[in-house]
XYZ file of C-alpha atoms in Angstrom:
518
model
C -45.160 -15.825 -4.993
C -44.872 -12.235 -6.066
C -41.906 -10.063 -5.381
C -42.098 -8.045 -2.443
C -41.805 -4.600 -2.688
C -38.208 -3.338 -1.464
C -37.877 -1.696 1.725
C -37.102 1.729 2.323
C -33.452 2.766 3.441
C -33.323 1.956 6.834
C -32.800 5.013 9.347
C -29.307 6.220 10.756
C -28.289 5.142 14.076
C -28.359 8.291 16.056
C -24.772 9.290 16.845
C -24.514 8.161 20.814
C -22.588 10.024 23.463
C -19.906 7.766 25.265
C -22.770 7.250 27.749
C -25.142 5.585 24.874
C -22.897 3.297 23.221
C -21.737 1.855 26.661
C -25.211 1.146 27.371
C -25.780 -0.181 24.042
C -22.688 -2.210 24.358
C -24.127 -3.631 27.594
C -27.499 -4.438 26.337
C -25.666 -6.276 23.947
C -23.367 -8.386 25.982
C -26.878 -9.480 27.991
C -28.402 -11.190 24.241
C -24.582 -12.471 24.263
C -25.101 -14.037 28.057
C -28.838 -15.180 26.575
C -26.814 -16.874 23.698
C -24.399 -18.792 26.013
C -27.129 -19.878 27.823
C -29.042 -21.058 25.035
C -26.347 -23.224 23.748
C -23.210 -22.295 21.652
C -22.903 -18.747 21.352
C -19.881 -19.089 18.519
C -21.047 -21.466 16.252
C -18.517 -22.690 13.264
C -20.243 -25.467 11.327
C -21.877 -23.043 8.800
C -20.114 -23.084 5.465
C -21.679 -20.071 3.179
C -20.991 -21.440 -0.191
C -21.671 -18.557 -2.048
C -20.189 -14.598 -1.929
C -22.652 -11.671 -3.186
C -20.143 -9.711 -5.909
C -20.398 -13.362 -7.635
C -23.929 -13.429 -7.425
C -24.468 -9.816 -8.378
C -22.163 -10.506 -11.449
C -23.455 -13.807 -12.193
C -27.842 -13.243 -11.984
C -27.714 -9.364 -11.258
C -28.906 -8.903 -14.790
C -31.333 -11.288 -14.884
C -35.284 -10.293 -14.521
C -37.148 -12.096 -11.833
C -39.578 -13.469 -14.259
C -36.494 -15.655 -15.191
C -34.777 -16.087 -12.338
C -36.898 -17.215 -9.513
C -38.421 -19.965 -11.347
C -35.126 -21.041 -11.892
C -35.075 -21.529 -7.866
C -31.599 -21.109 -7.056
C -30.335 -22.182 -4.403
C -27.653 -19.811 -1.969
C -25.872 -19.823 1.021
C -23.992 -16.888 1.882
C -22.608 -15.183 5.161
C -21.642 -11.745 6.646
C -22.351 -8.800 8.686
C -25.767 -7.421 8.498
C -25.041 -3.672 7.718
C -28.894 -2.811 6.902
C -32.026 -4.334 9.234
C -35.658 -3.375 8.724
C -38.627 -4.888 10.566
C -41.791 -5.060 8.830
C -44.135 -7.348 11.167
C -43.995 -10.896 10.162
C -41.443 -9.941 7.229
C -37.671 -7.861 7.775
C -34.774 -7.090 5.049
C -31.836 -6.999 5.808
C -28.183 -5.989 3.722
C -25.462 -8.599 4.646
C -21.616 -7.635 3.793
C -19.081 -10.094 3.265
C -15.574 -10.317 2.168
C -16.308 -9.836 -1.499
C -15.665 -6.866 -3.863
C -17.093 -5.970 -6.910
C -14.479 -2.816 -7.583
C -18.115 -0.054 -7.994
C -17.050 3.299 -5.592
C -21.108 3.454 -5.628
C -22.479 0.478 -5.320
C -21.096 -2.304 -2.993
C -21.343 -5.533 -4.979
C -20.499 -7.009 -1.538
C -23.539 -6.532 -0.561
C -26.979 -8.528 -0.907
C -30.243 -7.869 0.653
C -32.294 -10.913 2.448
C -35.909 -11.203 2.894
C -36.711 -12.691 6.091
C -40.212 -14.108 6.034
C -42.328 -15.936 8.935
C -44.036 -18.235 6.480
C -40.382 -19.449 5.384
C -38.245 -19.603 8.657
C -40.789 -19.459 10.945
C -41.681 -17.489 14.300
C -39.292 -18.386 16.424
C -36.272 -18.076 14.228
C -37.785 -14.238 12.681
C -38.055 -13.328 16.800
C -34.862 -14.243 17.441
C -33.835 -12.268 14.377
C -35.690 -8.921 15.312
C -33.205 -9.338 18.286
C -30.430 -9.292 16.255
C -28.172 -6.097 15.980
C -26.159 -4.128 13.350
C -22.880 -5.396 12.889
C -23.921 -9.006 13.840
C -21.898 -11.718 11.393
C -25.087 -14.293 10.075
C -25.277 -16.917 7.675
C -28.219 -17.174 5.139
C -29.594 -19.855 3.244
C -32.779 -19.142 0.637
C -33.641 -18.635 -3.098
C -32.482 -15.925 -5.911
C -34.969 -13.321 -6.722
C -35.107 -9.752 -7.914
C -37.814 -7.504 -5.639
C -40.345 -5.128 -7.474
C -37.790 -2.129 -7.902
C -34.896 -4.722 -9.231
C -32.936 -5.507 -6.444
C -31.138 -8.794 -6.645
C -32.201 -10.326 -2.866
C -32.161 -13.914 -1.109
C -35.514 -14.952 0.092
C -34.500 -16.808 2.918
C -35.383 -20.504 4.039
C -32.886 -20.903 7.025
C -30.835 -17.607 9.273
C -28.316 -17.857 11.547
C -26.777 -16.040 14.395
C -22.904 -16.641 13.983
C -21.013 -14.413 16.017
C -22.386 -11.222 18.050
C -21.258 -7.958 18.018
C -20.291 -6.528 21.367
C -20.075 -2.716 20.060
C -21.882 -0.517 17.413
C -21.172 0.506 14.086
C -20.284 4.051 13.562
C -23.282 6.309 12.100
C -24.351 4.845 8.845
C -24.135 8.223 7.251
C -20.745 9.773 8.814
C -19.461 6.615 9.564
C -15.793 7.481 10.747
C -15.667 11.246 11.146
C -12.183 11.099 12.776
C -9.304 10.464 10.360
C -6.562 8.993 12.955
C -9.594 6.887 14.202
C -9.667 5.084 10.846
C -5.975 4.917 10.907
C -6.035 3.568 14.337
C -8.967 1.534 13.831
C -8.914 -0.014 10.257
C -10.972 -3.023 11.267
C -14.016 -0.729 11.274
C -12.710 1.799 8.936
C -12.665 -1.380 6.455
C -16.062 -2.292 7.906
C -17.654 0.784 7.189
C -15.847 2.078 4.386
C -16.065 0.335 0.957
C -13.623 3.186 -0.523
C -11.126 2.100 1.861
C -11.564 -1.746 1.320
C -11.285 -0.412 -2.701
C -7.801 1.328 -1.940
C -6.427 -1.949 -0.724
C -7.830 -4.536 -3.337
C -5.633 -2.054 -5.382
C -3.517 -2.488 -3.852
C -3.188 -6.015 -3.575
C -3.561 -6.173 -7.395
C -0.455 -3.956 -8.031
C 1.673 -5.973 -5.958
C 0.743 -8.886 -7.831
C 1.238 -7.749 -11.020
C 4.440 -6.480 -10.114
C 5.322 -9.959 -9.043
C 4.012 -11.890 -11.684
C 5.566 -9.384 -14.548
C 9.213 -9.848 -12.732
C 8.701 -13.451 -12.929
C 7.710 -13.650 -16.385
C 10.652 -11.274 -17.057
C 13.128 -14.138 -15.984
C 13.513 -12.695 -12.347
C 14.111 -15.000 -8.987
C 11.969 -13.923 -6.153
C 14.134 -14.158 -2.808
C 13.873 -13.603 0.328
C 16.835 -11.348 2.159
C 17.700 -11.036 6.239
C 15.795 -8.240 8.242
C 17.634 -7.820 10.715
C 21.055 -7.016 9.751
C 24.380 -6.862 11.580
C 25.519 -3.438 9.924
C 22.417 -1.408 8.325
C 23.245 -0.508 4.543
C 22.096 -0.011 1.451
C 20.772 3.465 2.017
C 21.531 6.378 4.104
C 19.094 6.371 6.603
C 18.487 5.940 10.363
C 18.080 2.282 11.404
C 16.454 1.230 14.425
C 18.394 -0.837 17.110
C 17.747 -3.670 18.708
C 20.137 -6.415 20.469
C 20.233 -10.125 19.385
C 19.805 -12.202 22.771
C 21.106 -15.721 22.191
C 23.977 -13.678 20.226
C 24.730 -11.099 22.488
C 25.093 -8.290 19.749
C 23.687 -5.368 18.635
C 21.625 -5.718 15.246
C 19.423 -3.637 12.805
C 16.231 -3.775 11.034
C 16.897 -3.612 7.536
C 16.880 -0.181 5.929
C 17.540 -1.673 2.478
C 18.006 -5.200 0.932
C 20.180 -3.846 -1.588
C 23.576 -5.170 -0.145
C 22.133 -8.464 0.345
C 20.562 -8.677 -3.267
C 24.232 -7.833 -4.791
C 25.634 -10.522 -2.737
C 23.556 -13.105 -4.502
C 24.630 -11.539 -8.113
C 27.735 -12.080 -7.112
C 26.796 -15.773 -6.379
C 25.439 -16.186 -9.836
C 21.510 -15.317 -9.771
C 21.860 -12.567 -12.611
C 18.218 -11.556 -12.207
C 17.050 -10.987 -8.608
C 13.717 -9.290 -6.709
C 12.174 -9.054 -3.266
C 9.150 -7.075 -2.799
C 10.278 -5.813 1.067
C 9.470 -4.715 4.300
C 12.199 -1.873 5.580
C 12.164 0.199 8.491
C 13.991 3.752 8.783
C 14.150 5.387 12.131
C 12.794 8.676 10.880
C 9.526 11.385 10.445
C 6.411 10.603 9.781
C 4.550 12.985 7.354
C 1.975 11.920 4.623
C 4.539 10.825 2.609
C 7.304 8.410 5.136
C 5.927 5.672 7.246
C 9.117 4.023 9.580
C 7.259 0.709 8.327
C 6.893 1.001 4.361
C 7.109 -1.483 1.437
C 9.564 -0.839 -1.755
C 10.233 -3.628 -4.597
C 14.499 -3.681 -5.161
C 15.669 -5.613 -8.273
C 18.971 -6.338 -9.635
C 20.052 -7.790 -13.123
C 23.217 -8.447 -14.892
C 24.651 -6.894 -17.117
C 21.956 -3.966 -17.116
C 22.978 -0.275 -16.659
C 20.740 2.835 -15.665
C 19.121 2.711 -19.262
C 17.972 -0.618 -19.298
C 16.761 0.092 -15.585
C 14.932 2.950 -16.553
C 13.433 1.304 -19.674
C 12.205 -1.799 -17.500
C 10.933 0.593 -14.315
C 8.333 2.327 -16.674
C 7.197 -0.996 -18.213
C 6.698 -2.355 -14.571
C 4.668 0.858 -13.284
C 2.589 0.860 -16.825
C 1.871 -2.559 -16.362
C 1.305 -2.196 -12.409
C -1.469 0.616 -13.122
C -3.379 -1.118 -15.713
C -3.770 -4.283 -14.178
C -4.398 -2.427 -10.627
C -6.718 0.759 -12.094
C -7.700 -0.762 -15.586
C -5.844 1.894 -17.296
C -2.363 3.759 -17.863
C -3.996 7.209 -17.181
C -4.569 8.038 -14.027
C -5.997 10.981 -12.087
C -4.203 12.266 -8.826
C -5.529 15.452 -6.794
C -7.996 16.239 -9.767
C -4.929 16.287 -12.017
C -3.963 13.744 -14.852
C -0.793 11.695 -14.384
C -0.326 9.823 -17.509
C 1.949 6.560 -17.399
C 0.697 5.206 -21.260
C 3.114 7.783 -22.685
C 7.230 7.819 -22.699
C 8.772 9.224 -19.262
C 10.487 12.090 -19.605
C 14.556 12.339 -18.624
C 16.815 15.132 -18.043
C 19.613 15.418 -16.184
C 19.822 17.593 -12.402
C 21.640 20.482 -14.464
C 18.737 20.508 -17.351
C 16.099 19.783 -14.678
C 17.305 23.312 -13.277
C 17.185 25.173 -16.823
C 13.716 23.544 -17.467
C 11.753 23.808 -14.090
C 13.615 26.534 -12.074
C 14.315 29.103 -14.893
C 18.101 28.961 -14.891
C 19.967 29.318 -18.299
C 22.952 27.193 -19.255
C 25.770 29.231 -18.011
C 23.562 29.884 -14.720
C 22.804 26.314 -14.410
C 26.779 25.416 -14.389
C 28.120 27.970 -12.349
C 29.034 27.595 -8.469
C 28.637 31.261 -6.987
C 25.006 31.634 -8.964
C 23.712 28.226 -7.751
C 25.348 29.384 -4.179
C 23.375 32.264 -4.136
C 20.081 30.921 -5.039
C 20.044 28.396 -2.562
C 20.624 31.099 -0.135
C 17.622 33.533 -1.701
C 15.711 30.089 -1.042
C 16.525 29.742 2.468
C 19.011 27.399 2.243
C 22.717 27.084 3.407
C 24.897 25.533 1.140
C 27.940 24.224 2.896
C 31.120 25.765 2.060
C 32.847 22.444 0.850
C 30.093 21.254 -1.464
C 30.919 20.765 -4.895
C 29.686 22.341 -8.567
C 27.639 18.624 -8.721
C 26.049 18.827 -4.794
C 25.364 22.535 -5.772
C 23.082 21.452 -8.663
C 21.302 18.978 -6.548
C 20.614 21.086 -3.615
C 19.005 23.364 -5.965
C 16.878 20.538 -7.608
C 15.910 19.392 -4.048
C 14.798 22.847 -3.223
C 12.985 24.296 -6.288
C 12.218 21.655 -8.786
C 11.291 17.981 -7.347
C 7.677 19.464 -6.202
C 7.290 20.166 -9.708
C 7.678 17.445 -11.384
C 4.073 16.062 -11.383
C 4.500 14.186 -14.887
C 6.501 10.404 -14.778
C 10.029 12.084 -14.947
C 13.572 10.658 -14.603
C 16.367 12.690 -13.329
C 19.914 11.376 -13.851
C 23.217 12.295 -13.704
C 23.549 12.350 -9.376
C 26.531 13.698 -7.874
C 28.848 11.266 -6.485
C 28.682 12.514 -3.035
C 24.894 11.711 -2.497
C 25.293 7.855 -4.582
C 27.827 6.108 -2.533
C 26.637 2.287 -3.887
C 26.734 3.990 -7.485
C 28.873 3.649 -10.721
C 30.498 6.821 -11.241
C 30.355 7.723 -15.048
C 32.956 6.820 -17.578
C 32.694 10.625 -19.320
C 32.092 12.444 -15.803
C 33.719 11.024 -12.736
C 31.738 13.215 -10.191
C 28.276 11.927 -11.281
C 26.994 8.672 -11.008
C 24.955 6.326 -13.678
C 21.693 6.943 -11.150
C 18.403 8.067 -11.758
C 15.234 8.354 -9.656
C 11.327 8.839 -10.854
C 9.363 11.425 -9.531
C 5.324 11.737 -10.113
C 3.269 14.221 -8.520
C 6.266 16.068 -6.746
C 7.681 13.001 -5.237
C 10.199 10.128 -5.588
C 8.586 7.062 -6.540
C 11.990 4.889 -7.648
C 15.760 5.205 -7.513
C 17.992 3.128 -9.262
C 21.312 2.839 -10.790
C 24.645 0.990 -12.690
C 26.176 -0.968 -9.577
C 29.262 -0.124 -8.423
C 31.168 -3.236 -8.262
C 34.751 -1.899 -7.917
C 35.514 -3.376 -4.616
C 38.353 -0.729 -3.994
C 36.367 1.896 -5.375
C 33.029 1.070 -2.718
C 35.700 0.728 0.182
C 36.963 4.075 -0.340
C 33.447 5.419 -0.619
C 31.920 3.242 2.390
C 35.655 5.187 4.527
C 34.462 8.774 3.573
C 30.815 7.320 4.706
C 32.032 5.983 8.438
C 34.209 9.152 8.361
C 30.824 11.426 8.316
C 29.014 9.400 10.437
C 31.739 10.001 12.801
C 31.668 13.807 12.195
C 28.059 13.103 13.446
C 25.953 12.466 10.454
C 23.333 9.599 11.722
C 22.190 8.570 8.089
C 25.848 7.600 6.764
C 26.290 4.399 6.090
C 28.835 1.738 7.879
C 31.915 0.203 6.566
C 30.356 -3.366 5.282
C 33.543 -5.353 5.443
C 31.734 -8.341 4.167
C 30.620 -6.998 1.434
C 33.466 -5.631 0.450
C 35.124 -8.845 0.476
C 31.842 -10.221 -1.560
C 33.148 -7.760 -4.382
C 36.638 -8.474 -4.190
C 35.282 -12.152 -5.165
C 33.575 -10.520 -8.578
C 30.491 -8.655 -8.717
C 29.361 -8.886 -13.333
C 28.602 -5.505 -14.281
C 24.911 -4.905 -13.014
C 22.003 -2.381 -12.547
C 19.587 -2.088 -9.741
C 16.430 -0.493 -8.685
C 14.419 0.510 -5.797
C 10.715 1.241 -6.144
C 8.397 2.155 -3.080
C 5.508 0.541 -3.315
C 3.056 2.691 -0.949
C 4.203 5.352 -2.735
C 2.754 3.878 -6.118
C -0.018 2.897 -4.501
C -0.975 6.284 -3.235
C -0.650 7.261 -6.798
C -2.900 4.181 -8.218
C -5.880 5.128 -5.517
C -5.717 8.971 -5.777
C -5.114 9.006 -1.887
C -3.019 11.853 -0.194
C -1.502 10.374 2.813
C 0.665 7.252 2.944
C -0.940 5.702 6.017
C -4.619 5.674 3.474
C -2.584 3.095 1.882
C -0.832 1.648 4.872
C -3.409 -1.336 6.427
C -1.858 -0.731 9.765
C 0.141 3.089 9.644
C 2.597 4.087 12.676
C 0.965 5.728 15.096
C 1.390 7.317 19.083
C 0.234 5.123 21.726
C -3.407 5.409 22.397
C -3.480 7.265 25.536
């Protein structure tokens, strides 16, 4: 038999008024009632055996006059995205769960040609009936139509679950962003760009896992909810523990937990997280997010930052196919060295201060204030420098870039330095203007963290919500001997965002925090 010749596009569905698509969603539940009348309306014995980005990659090379007298046989199933009726003949574009990685071309997708002669007239009625969005099975031959397109020429169709309500506008599909957001089961439908962000996603967080395992790191698993929140300095939310009649936490960090088992003797620990932080919501926090925190042995801050950009190098070529990346039409390049300076030469470098400017108290003072800032009066030369940074320079640092040398005040689980005592052995990585990882030498001088965890419960008494508690526990963890250790922090939607060149955490985010639906 000859190849037919492919269809034309099939039209838009008109974008319906509320009034439309609750008429179309009741025309539809009546061919639902037909169904249940007919028989079962749900059926679950059809087992496709075949997905189309596998068949695309496998025969979509492969000229008709070779394939279809090979006769091969397929079964595959998924939503029918496309339908055109062409009397006793129809194509149709079925979807399903596989991804070929194209932004143009959706390698999830195959086109069936529905034929009387093959399925015959009762089964290519009940098909016409059939609606957009509808998930069918499809069994048939390989073959390439006239103007190449790899399609099933089907023997056998099936109806296997109905679609109560219409797709969004083939063209516009989901005009309304918090919609997607809100939505994501037809934003994912509809979308293939959004299905891409999140197969990137999945990649990088593999990678990431596999690379920490093959670097001699144990995956755990730490508590959520927590007795005392700690490990940052954040807002936790509250919630109270029934059968224990006490107040607990979700976890704002697993960092105390993950130095808890170094001091037990696992000298190389990981857990890619869940944390929650009582806080805004911009396009850069979600309360809900994601981070990776890892801890080894006898590491400090260099070795931390040394193994950080190996991780993120590795994480965007396995995830992207390639070190250099492209982020608001700008190139972020993670196949080359990351920079470092410290907060003082940050301030020389990016916000045009000289050396004796950059170390002097009244100057910095001052330009805070020209920026609209307040300084406190009791902050020191070191919490000076870092206001500044925070002001004027961490937007600016769109290159991988890793700031050290943190003032004690603002690094209370950090080793102060040996040459400086009021900064710490910390460092975080910005890219594109934001922080992507924070990490540092451990503090394990249990008198040293008690003293620092005192002046912490004595600011959140002075009101400060985001201080952190007095962890008695782990205090007496240390005072049982902590080895000298680094650890490090790296969010993961954050890297992500990065990897798919998307602008708002929640793109990235399956499920995002949102306001009740009114």
């Amino acid at each position: 038999m000859n190849a037919p010749i492919a269809p034309t596009p099939a039209p838009a569905l008109p974008t319906a008024p509320a009034a439309d698509e609750n008429q179309l969603i009741a025309e539809r539940r009546e061919k639902l009632q037909a169904l249940r009348a007919a028989g079962v309306a749900f059926p679950n014995d059809f087992k496709p055996k075949h997905h189309a980005a596998d068949l695309h990659q496998r025969h979509g090379q492969v000229p008709n006059e070779e394939l279809e007298p090979q006769a091969i046989a397929v079964s595959v199933a998924g939503r029918m995205m496309l339908k055109r009726v062409m009397g006793k003949a129809c194509f149709a574009t079925l979807q399903d769960g596989s991804f070929g990685g194209s932004s143009t071309t959706s390698h999830g997708r195959i086109q069936l040609y529905i034929t009387q002669d093959l399925v015959g007239a009762e089964a290519l009625a009940d098909f016409k009936h059939w609606d957009l969005g509808d998930i069918i099975g499809c069994e048939g031959l390989l073959f390439r139509t006239k103007t190449g397109e790899l399609s099933i020429k089907a023997s056998r169709v099936r109806l296997l679950t109905k679609s109560l309500r219409p797709l969004p506008d083939k063209f516009h599909g989901m005009a309304d962003q918090e919609q997607k957001y809100r939505q994501r089961y037809v934003d994912l439908i509809t979308d293939e760009q959004a299905r891409a962000r999140f197969v990137a996603r999945s990649k990088a967080v593999s990678s990431i896992r596999n690379f920490m395992v093959e670097h001699a790191f144990l995956e755990v698993e730490t508590p959520m909810l927590h007795p005392i929140p700690g490990g940052a300095n954040a807002k936790p939310f509250t919630t109270h523990h029934n059968a224990l009649d006490q107040q607990m936490f979700l976890r704002i960090a697993p960092e105390l937990y993950l130095k808890r088992l170094l001091v037990g003797g696992f000298e190389r620990v990981f857990e890619i997280n869940r944390s929650y932080r009582n806080e805004g919501i911009s396009v850069r926090h979600n309360p809900e997010f994601t981070m990776m925190e890892f801890y080894a042995a006898y590491w400090n801050h260099h070795d931390l930052m040394d193994f950080t950009e190996q991780v993120l190098r590795h994480a965007a070529r396995q995830a992207t196919g390639s070190a250099t990346l492209t982020y608001a039409g700008k190139v972020v390049d993670f196949g080359v060295p990351f920079t470092r300076l410290s907060v003082r030469d940050a301030l020389v470098v990016h916000a045009g201060a000289s050396e004796a400017e950059a170390g002097n108290a009244a100057w910095l003072h001052a330009r805070l204030k020209a920026a609209g800032e307040e300084p406190p009066a009791h902050w020191t030369l070191a919490e000076l420098q870092f206001g500044l940074f925070e002001a004027e320079v961490e937007a600016k640092l769109w290159q991988p870039t890793f700031i050290v040398d943190y003032p004690v005040e603002v690094s209370p689980l950090a080793r102060a330095s040996d040459s400086n005592p009021a900064i710490t052995e910390r460092f975080e990585l910005f890219v594109t203007g934001r922080e992507l990882a924070n990490g540092f030498s451990e503090l394990n001088d249990a008198e040293d963290q008690a003293a620092r965890f005192r002046a912490q419960a004595a600011n959140k008494e002075a009101g400060d919500e985001e201080a952190m508690y007095y962890d008695a526990d782990f205090i007496r963890a240390l005072e049982y001997g902590m080895p000298p250790a680094g650890g490090c922090g790296i969010g993961i939607d954050r890297l992500v965002m990065l990897l798919t060149d998307s602008p708002s955490i929640r793109d990235v985010i399956l499920f995002p925090a949102l306001r009740r639906e009114s």
